[in-house]
Amino acid sequence: MKTKMTTVALAAIVAAGTAVAAVPASAATTKAAPPHCHTADLKAGFATGDDAKPEMGRTGKQTQAFIWFTNKSNRTCTLSGFAGVDMVGAQRTDGTWSLVRSSKKPTKVTLGRGDTTDFSINLLPVARSTPQKEKFVPAKFLVTPPNETKHFTLKWPFGGQILKQDGATHPGTYLNPVGQ
């Protein structure tokens, strides 16, 4: 019905001598894609269930921590890409470590109201006995959703320490895209 009415309306305009650009009939009935999720649309946190906790005591082998985003807005929105993650250390020598991205390709995740997605951070834990200059002791994480500039501040709940590779080209600690 809309297609027929669109065609009739365009024909009437053309007949009146007004030039118009051709618009496909499908364009009149297509819904716009949901906008991306803004920081204000979301809440975030660490997944802390027994099956989601990183094994920080398993030194020398990678483990994963998961951070979730939940859509708290009244509209559907999308996330695509990598979150920005800066780890702030507990030791005075730690400073802030901006995590690098994995080589995984991001996908688009659509979040309805109350929906949740997550992303993982690969971590390389080290023993407590590791020299201070070789370890990073996480205190908090500054997490910025993809394509946003405002961040969440999340307290690191798992303890342990990570091999300090903040200047490495291929560190053992890095993040994966949202939804993967």
Tab-separated table of C-alpha atoms in Angstrom:
chain	number	residue	atom	x	y	z
A	1	MET	CA	0.000	0.000	0.000
A	2	LYS	CA	2.804	2.456	0.963
A	3	THR	CA	4.700	1.575	-2.210
A	4	LYS	CA	1.693	2.345	-4.391
A	5	MET	CA	1.044	5.645	-2.563
A	6	THR	CA	4.723	6.637	-2.859
A	7	THR	CA	4.635	5.970	-6.607
A	8	VAL	CA	1.415	7.978	-7.019
A	9	ALA	CA	2.842	10.889	-4.987
A	10	LEU	CA	6.058	10.953	-7.027
A	11	ALA	CA	4.077	10.802	-10.269
A	12	ALA	CA	1.949	13.770	-9.169
A	13	ILE	CA	5.045	15.855	-8.345
A	14	VAL	CA	6.702	15.000	-11.665
A	15	ALA	CA	3.474	15.779	-13.540
A	16	ALA	CA	3.385	19.191	-11.886
A	17	GLY	CA	6.769	19.948	-13.423
A	18	THR	CA	8.875	19.768	-10.266
A	19	ALA	CA	12.109	17.809	-10.580
A	20	VAL	CA	12.712	15.217	-7.890
A	21	ALA	CA	15.342	12.585	-7.312
A	22	ALA	CA	14.159	9.026	-7.763
A	23	VAL	CA	13.612	7.333	-4.415
A	24	PRO	CA	13.317	3.566	-4.338
A	25	ALA	CA	10.001	2.397	-2.930
A	26	SER	CA	11.866	0.252	-0.388
A	27	ALA	CA	13.436	3.358	1.155
A	28	ALA	CA	10.054	4.682	2.233
A	29	THR	CA	9.300	1.598	4.322
A	30	THR	CA	12.771	0.801	5.751
A	31	LYS	CA	13.418	1.489	9.436
A	32	ALA	CA	16.584	3.308	10.431
A	33	ALA	CA	19.237	1.191	12.145
A	34	PRO	CA	19.396	1.634	15.923
A	35	PRO	CA	21.913	4.264	17.071
A	36	HIS	CA	25.097	3.236	18.845
A	37	CYS	CA	25.020	2.935	22.609
A	38	HIS	CA	26.357	5.942	24.490
A	39	THR	CA	28.063	5.645	27.865
A	40	ALA	CA	24.969	7.190	29.493
A	41	ASP	CA	22.834	4.360	28.001
A	42	LEU	CA	24.910	1.669	29.695
A	43	LYS	CA	26.051	0.272	32.987
A	44	ALA	CA	29.203	-1.833	33.271
A	45	GLY	CA	30.965	-4.222	35.608
A	46	PHE	CA	33.206	-7.249	35.947
A	47	ALA	CA	31.629	-10.684	35.592
A	48	THR	CA	32.292	-12.215	39.010
A	49	GLY	CA	30.537	-15.587	38.870
A	50	ASP	CA	32.650	-18.637	39.666
A	51	ASP	CA	32.895	-19.592	35.992
A	52	ALA	CA	33.851	-16.027	34.956
A	53	LYS	CA	36.604	-15.267	37.479
A	54	PRO	CA	40.133	-15.156	36.071
A	55	GLU	CA	42.517	-17.688	37.565
A	56	MET	CA	45.018	-15.154	38.908
A	57	GLY	CA	46.860	-17.821	40.915
A	58	ARG	CA	47.640	-19.810	37.753
A	59	THR	CA	50.865	-17.996	36.933
A	60	GLY	CA	52.598	-18.162	33.591
A	61	LYS	CA	49.409	-19.124	31.708
A	62	GLN	CA	46.828	-16.795	30.237
A	63	THR	CA	43.442	-16.432	31.853
A	64	GLN	CA	40.487	-14.165	31.078
A	65	ALA	CA	38.444	-11.538	32.875
A	66	PHE	CA	35.098	-10.423	31.446
A	67	ILE	CA	33.544	-6.958	31.517
A	68	TRP	CA	29.853	-6.586	30.723
A	69	PHE	CA	27.736	-3.738	29.357
A	70	THR	CA	23.970	-3.650	30.004
A	71	ASN	CA	21.619	-1.322	28.138
A	72	LYS	CA	19.780	0.651	30.832
A	73	SER	CA	18.105	3.057	28.386
A	74	ASN	CA	14.556	2.806	27.059
A	75	ARG	CA	15.721	2.348	23.475
A	76	THR	CA	17.556	-0.252	21.439
A	77	CYS	CA	21.161	0.599	20.622
A	78	THR	CA	24.236	-1.078	19.150
A	79	LEU	CA	27.854	-1.642	20.140
A	80	SER	CA	30.574	-2.505	17.663
A	81	GLY	CA	34.321	-2.564	18.093
A	82	PHE	CA	36.675	-2.503	21.030
A	83	ALA	CA	36.185	-0.838	24.380
A	84	GLY	CA	39.013	1.367	25.565
A	85	VAL	CA	40.605	-0.126	28.662
A	86	ASP	CA	43.205	1.570	30.838
A	87	MET	CA	44.423	-0.343	33.887
A	88	VAL	CA	45.508	1.806	36.817
A	89	GLY	CA	48.073	0.106	39.033
A	90	ALA	CA	48.201	-0.201	42.808
A	91	GLN	CA	51.996	0.155	43.041
A	92	ARG	CA	53.472	3.621	42.778
A	93	THR	CA	55.657	2.339	39.913
A	94	ASP	CA	52.716	0.902	37.921
A	95	GLY	CA	51.125	4.021	36.471
A	96	THR	CA	48.419	3.469	33.848
A	97	TRP	CA	48.533	0.771	31.179
A	98	SER	CA	46.378	1.179	28.050
A	99	LEU	CA	45.591	-2.304	26.790
A	100	VAL	CA	46.183	-3.222	23.159
A	101	ARG	CA	43.560	-4.893	20.972
A	102	SER	CA	43.544	-8.447	19.695
A	103	SER	CA	43.437	-9.172	15.963
A	104	LYS	CA	39.829	-10.447	16.166
A	105	LYS	CA	37.339	-8.725	13.878
A	106	PRO	CA	34.531	-6.858	15.695
A	107	THR	CA	30.875	-7.618	15.059
A	108	LYS	CA	27.836	-5.434	15.725
A	109	VAL	CA	25.815	-6.282	18.838
A	110	THR	CA	22.259	-4.975	19.187
A	111	LEU	CA	21.083	-4.413	22.766
A	112	GLY	CA	17.413	-4.022	23.596
A	113	ARG	CA	16.428	-2.539	26.927
A	114	GLY	CA	17.996	-4.648	29.700
A	115	ASP	CA	20.146	-6.721	27.317
A	116	THR	CA	23.770	-7.449	28.215
A	117	THR	CA	26.896	-8.223	26.227
A	118	ASP	CA	30.496	-8.552	27.312
A	119	PHE	CA	34.084	-8.663	26.151
A	120	SER	CA	37.101	-10.480	27.458
A	121	ILE	CA	40.526	-9.367	28.544
A	122	ASN	CA	43.309	-11.905	28.228
A	123	LEU	CA	45.653	-11.655	31.220
A	124	LEU	CA	49.069	-13.128	31.932
A	125	PRO	CA	49.341	-13.512	35.747
A	126	VAL	CA	52.681	-13.771	37.542
A	127	ALA	CA	53.704	-14.975	40.986
A	128	ARG	CA	53.898	-12.627	43.976
A	129	SER	CA	57.618	-13.334	44.133
A	130	THR	CA	58.122	-11.703	40.704
A	131	PRO	CA	60.298	-8.576	41.058
A	132	GLN	CA	58.236	-5.405	41.460
A	133	LYS	CA	59.508	-3.844	38.215
A	134	GLU	CA	58.289	-6.899	36.230
A	135	LYS	CA	54.750	-7.008	37.588
A	136	PHE	CA	51.699	-4.787	37.358
A	137	VAL	CA	49.227	-4.895	40.241
A	138	PRO	CA	45.782	-3.826	38.981
A	139	ALA	CA	43.712	-1.520	41.204
A	140	LYS	CA	41.050	-0.190	38.847
A	141	PHE	CA	40.045	-0.249	35.214
A	142	LEU	CA	38.884	2.765	33.203
A	143	VAL	CA	36.502	1.278	30.615
A	144	THR	CA	35.223	3.352	27.683
A	145	PRO	CA	32.499	1.825	25.471
A	146	PRO	CA	33.293	1.674	21.729
A	147	ASN	CA	33.054	5.042	19.932
A	148	GLU	CA	32.621	6.959	23.191
A	149	THR	CA	34.817	9.305	25.238
A	150	LYS	CA	33.353	8.929	28.754
A	151	HIS	CA	34.445	5.955	30.824
A	152	PHE	CA	33.351	3.794	33.733
A	153	THR	CA	35.738	3.315	36.665
A	154	LEU	CA	35.676	-0.302	37.829
A	155	LYS	CA	37.545	-1.551	40.890
A	156	TRP	CA	39.606	-4.687	40.148
A	157	PRO	CA	37.992	-7.399	42.318
A	158	PHE	CA	40.277	-10.388	41.674
A	159	GLY	CA	43.665	-9.625	43.240
A	160	GLY	CA	46.868	-11.014	41.803
A	161	GLN	CA	49.379	-9.359	39.526
A	162	ILE	CA	50.102	-9.358	35.798
A	163	LEU	CA	53.363	-9.604	33.885
A	164	LYS	CA	54.203	-5.982	33.074
A	165	GLN	CA	54.385	-5.762	29.286
A	166	ASP	CA	52.929	-2.301	28.732
A	167	GLY	CA	55.594	-1.523	26.111
A	168	ALA	CA	55.506	-4.892	24.324
A	169	THR	CA	54.420	-5.267	20.689
A	170	HIS	CA	52.550	-8.524	21.419
A	171	PRO	CA	51.836	-8.540	25.170
A	172	GLY	CA	50.203	-11.463	26.954
A	173	THR	CA	47.569	-9.055	28.329
A	174	TYR	CA	45.186	-7.571	25.739
A	175	LEU	CA	41.484	-7.070	25.031
A	176	ASN	CA	39.002	-8.591	22.613
A	177	PRO	CA	36.080	-6.925	20.788
A	178	VAL	CA	32.685	-6.433	22.398
A	179	GLY	CA	30.475	-9.496	21.949
A	180	GLN	CA	33.393	-11.937	21.595
